[in-house]
Structures are given as structure tokens and as C-alpha cells.
PDB file of C-alpha atoms in Angstrom:
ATOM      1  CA  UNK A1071      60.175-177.120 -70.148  1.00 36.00           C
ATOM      2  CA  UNK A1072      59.061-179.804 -68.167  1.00 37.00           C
ATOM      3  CA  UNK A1073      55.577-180.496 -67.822  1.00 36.00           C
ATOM      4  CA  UNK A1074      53.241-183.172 -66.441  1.00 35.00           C
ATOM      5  CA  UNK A1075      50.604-185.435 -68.243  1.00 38.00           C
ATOM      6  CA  UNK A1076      48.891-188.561 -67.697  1.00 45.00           C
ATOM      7  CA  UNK A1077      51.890-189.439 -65.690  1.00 45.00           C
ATOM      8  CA  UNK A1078      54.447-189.087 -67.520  1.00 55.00           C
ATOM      9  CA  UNK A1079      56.899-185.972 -67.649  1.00 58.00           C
ATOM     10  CA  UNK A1080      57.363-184.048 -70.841  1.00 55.00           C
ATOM     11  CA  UNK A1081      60.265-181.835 -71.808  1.00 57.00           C
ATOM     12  CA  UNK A1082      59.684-179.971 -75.166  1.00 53.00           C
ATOM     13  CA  UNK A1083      61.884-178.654 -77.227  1.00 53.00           C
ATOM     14  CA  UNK A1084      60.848-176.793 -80.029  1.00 50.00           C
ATOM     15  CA  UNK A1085      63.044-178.626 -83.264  1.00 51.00           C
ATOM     16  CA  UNK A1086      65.863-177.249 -84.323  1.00 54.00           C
ATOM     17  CA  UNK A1087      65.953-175.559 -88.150  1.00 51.00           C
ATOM     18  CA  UNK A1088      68.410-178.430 -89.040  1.00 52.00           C
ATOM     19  CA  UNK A1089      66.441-180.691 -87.988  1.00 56.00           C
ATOM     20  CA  UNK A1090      64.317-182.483 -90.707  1.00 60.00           C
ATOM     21  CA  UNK A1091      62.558-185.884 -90.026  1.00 59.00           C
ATOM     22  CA  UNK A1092      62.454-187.583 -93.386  1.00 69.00           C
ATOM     23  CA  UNK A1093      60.167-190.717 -91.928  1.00 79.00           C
ATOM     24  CA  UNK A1094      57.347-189.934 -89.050  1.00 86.00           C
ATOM     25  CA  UNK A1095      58.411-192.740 -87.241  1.00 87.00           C
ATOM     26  CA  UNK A1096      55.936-190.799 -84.771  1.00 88.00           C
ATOM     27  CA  UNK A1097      52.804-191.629 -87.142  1.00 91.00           C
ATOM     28  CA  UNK A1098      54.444-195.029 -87.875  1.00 91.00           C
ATOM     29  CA  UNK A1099      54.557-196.278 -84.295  1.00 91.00           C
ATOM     30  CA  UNK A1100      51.366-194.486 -83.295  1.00 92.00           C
ATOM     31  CA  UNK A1101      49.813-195.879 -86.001  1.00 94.00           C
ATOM     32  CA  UNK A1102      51.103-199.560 -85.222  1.00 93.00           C
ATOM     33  CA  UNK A1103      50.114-199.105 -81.351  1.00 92.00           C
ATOM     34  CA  UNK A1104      46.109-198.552 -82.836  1.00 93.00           C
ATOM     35  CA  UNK A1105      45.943-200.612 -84.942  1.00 94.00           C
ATOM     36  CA  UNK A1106      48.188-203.826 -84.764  1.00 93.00           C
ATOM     37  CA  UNK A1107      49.738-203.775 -80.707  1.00 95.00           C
ATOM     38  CA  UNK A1108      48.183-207.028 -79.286  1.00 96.00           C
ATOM     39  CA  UNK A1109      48.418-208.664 -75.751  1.00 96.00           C
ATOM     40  CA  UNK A1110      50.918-211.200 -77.533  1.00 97.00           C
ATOM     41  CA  UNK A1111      52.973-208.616 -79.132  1.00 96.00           C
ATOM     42  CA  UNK A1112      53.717-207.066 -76.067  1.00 97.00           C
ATOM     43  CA  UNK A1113      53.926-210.263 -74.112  1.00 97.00           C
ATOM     44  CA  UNK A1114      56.420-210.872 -76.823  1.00 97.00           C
ATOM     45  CA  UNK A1115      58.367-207.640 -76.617  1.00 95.00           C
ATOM     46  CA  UNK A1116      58.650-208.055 -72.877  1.00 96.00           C
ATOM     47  CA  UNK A1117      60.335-211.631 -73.292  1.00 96.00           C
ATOM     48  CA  UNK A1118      62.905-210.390 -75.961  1.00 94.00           C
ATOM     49  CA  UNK A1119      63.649-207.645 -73.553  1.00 93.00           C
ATOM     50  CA  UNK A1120      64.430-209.748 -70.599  1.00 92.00           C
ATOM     51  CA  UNK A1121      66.613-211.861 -73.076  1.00 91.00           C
ATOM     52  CA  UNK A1122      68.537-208.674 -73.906  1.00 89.00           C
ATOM     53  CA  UNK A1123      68.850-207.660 -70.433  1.00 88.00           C
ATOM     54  CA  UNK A1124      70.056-211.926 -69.405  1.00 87.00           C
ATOM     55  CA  UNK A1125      72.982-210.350 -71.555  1.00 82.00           C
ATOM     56  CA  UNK A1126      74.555-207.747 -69.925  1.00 77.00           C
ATOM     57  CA  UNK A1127      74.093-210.390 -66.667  1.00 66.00           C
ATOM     58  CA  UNK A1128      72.505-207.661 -64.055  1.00 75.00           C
ATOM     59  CA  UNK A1129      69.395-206.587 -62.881  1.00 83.00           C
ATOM     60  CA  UNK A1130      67.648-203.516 -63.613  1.00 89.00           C
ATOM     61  CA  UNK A1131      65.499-203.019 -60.588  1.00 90.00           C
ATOM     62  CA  UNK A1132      66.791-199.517 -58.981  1.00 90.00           C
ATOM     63  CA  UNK A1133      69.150-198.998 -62.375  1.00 93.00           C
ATOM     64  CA  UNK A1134      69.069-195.692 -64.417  1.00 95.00           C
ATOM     65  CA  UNK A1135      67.857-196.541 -67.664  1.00 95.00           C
ATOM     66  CA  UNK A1136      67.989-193.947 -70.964  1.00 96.00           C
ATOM     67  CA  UNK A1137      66.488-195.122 -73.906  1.00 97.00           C
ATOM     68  CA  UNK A1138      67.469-193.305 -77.094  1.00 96.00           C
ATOM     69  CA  UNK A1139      65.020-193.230 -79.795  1.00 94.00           C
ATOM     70  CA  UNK A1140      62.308-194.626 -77.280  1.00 94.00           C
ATOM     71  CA  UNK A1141      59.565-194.768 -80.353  1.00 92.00           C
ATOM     72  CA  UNK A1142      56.998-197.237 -79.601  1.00 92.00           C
ATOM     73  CA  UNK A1143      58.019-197.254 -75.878  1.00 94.00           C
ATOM     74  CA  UNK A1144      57.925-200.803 -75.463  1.00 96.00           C
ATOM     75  CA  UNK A1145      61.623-200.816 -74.539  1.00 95.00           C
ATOM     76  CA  UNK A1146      61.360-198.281 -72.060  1.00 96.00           C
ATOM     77  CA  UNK A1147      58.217-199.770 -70.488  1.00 97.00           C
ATOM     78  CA  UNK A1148      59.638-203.172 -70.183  1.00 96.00           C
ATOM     79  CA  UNK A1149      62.819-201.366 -68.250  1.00 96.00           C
ATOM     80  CA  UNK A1150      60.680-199.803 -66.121  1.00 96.00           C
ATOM     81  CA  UNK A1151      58.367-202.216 -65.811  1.00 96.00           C
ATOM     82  CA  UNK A1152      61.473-204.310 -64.310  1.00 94.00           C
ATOM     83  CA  UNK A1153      62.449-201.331 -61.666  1.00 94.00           C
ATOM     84  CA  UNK A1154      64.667-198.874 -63.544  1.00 95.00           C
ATOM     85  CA  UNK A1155      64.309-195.651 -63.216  1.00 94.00           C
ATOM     86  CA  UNK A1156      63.555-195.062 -66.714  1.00 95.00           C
ATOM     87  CA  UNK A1157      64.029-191.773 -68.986  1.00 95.00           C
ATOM     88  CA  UNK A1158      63.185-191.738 -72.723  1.00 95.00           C
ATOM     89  CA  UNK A1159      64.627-189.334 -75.503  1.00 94.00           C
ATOM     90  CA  UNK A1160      62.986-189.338 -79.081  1.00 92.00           C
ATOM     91  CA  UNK A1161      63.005-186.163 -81.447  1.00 89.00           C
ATOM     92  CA  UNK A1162      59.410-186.716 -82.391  1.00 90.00           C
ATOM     93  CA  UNK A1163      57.153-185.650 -79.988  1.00 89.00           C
ATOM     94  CA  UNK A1164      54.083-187.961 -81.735  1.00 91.00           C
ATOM     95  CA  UNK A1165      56.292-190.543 -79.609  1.00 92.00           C
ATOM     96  CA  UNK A1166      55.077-189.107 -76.364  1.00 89.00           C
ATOM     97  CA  UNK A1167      51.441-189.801 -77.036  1.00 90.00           C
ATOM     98  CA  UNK A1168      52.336-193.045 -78.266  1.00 93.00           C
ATOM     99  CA  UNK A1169      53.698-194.184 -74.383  1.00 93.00           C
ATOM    100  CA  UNK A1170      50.523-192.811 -73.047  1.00 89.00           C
ATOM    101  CA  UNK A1171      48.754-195.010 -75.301  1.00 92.00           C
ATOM    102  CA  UNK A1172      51.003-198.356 -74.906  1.00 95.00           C
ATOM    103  CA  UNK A1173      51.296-198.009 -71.097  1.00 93.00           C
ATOM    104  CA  UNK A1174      48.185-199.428 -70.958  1.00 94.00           C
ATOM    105  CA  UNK A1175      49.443-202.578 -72.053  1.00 96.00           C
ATOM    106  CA  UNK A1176      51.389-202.141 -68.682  1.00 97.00           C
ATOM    107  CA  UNK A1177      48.975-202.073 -66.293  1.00 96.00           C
ATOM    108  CA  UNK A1178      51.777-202.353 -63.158  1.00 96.00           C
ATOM    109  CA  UNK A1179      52.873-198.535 -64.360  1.00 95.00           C
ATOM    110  CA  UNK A1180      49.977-196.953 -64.062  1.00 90.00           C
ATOM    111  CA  UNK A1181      50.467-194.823 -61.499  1.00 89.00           C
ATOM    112  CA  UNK A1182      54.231-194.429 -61.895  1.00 90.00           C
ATOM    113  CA  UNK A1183      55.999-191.389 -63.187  1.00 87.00           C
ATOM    114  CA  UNK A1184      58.416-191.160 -66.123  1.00 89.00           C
ATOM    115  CA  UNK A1185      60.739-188.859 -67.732  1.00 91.00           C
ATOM    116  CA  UNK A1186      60.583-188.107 -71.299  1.00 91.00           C
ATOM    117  CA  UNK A1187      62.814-185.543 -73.337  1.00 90.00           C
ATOM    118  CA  UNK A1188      61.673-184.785 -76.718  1.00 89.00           C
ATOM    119  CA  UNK A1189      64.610-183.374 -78.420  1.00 88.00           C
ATOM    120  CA  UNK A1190      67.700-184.502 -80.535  1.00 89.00           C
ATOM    121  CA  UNK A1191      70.478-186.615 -79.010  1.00 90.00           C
ATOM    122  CA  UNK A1192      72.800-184.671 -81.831  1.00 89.00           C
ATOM    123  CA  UNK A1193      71.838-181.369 -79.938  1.00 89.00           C
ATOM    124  CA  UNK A1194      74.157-180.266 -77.402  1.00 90.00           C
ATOM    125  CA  UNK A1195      70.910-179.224 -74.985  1.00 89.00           C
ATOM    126  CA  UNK A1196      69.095-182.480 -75.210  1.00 91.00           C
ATOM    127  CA  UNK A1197      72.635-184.066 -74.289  1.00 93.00           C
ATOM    128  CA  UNK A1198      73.114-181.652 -71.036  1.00 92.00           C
ATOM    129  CA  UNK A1199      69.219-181.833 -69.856  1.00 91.00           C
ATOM    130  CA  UNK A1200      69.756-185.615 -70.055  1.00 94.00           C
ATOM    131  CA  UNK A1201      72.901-185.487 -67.869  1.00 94.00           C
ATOM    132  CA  UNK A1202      70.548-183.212 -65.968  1.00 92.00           C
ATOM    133  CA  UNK A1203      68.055-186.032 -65.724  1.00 92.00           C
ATOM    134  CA  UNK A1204      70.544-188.590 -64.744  1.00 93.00           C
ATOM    135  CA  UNK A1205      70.741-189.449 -61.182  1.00 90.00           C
ATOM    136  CA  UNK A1206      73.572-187.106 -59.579  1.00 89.00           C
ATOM    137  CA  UNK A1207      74.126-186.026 -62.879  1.00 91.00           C
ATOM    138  CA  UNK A1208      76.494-188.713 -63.242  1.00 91.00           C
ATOM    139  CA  UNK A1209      75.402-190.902 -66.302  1.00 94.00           C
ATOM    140  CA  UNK A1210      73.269-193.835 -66.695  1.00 96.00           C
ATOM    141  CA  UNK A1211      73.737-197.540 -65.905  1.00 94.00           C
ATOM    142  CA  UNK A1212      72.015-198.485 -69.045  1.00 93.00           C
ATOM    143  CA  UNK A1213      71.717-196.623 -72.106  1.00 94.00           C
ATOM    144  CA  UNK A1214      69.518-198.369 -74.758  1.00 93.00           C
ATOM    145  CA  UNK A1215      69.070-197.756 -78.699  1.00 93.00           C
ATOM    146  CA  UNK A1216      67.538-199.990 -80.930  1.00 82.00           C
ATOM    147  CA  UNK A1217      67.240-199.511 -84.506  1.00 65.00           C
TER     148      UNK A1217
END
């Protein structure tokens, strides 16, 4: 189910039996973005990213960017932040409020849509609603994990 707040398109999934999360990384990062997220830190995080990006020697303005695992968001802000057309897929949907938090570090995005799936990229319906979410349903030009 898709549904719209504060921007930003969420897709919930209700988890999966087998699913256990043995760490909240939800609580972690949502605790990190209250308490210890500065204007350096994310100055910081958006100059890594760009170096990661000099990498794979291409732009992402107008690229299709998935980020699996998109946590603390900064990742997928920077992307979109650069242009890309940005989705996000984490299994713990604490992670969603945590974007709506750290966009504000982003001021440029403010008014700018993006996709999130909360589900499990080892589930076969989070895998087809992300092809789904992919432009043409034809795959992404970047897909990003970091971890």
C-alpha cells in the first residue's frame, strides 16, 4: 500500500513471521539523527558520497537510484539531492520517520517526492514492487548498499 506523508511515499508491508530484526537499527539511526546529526556530519556525508559516486565516473542527475538498507537516509538524500530519481528499501519502518526527520538537513528536497518501500529485499514481493517502482520496470542505474 502506497501512501503519502510529508512528501515522501510509503509502501508498508506488514513483516513477514520469518522475519526477526535482532538490532533496531530503526531506533539506532533515529536515535543518532536527534541527538548527534550536525550540519558538519551531513556536510560530511554529502562529500564522501560524491567521492563514491567520482567512482563509478557518471552523473546521477536524471539516474534511477535504489538504495538498499536506506537507514539513516543520508545516502539516499545525497542521490537525490544530486538529481536521481531516488527509491529507498529498508525492513524497518522506524527508518521512514527517520528521512522525514534528516531531510531537513536537505533543505533543496523539500518539496520533492520520494519513494520508500518498507519491506525485505529477501522477500520475493518487496523484490517485484521494486521492479514495479523502477522506471519501465526495467531495473535501476544505481543500486546502493552500504553496510
Amino acid at each position: 500500500m502506497l501512501q503519502h506523508v510529508n512528501t515522501s511515499r510509503y509502501w508498508i508491508e506488514p513483516p513477514e513471521p520469518r522475519i526477526v530484526l535482532q538490532f533496531d537499527f530503526g531506533k539506532n539511526w533515529s536515535d543518532f539523527s536527534s541527538s548527534a546529526l550536525t550540519e558538519l556530519r551531513v556536510a560530511q556525508a554529502r562529500v564522501d558520497f560524491s567521492r563514491l559516486i567520482e567512482h563509478a565516473m557518471t552523473e546521477l542527475d536524471r539516474a534511477s537510484f535504489l538504495d538498499l538498507g536506506f537507514g539513516q537516509c543520508l545516502s539516499l538524500l545525497a542521490a537525490a539531492s544530486e538529481g536521481s530519481c531516488v527509491v529507498g528499501c529498508d525492513v524497518n519502518p522506524a527508518c521512514g520517520d527517520v528521512l522525514s526527520r534528516n531531510r531537513a538537513h536537505f533543505p533543496e528536497l523539500a518539496t520533492r517526492d520520494m519513494t520508500i518501500a518498507i519491506g525485505s529485499i529477501l522477500d520475493e514481493v518487496t523484490v517485484e514492487r521494486l521492479r514495479d517502482l523502477s522506471p519501465e520496470r526495467n531495473g535501476y542505474d544505481f543500486v546502493h548498499s552500504w553496510g
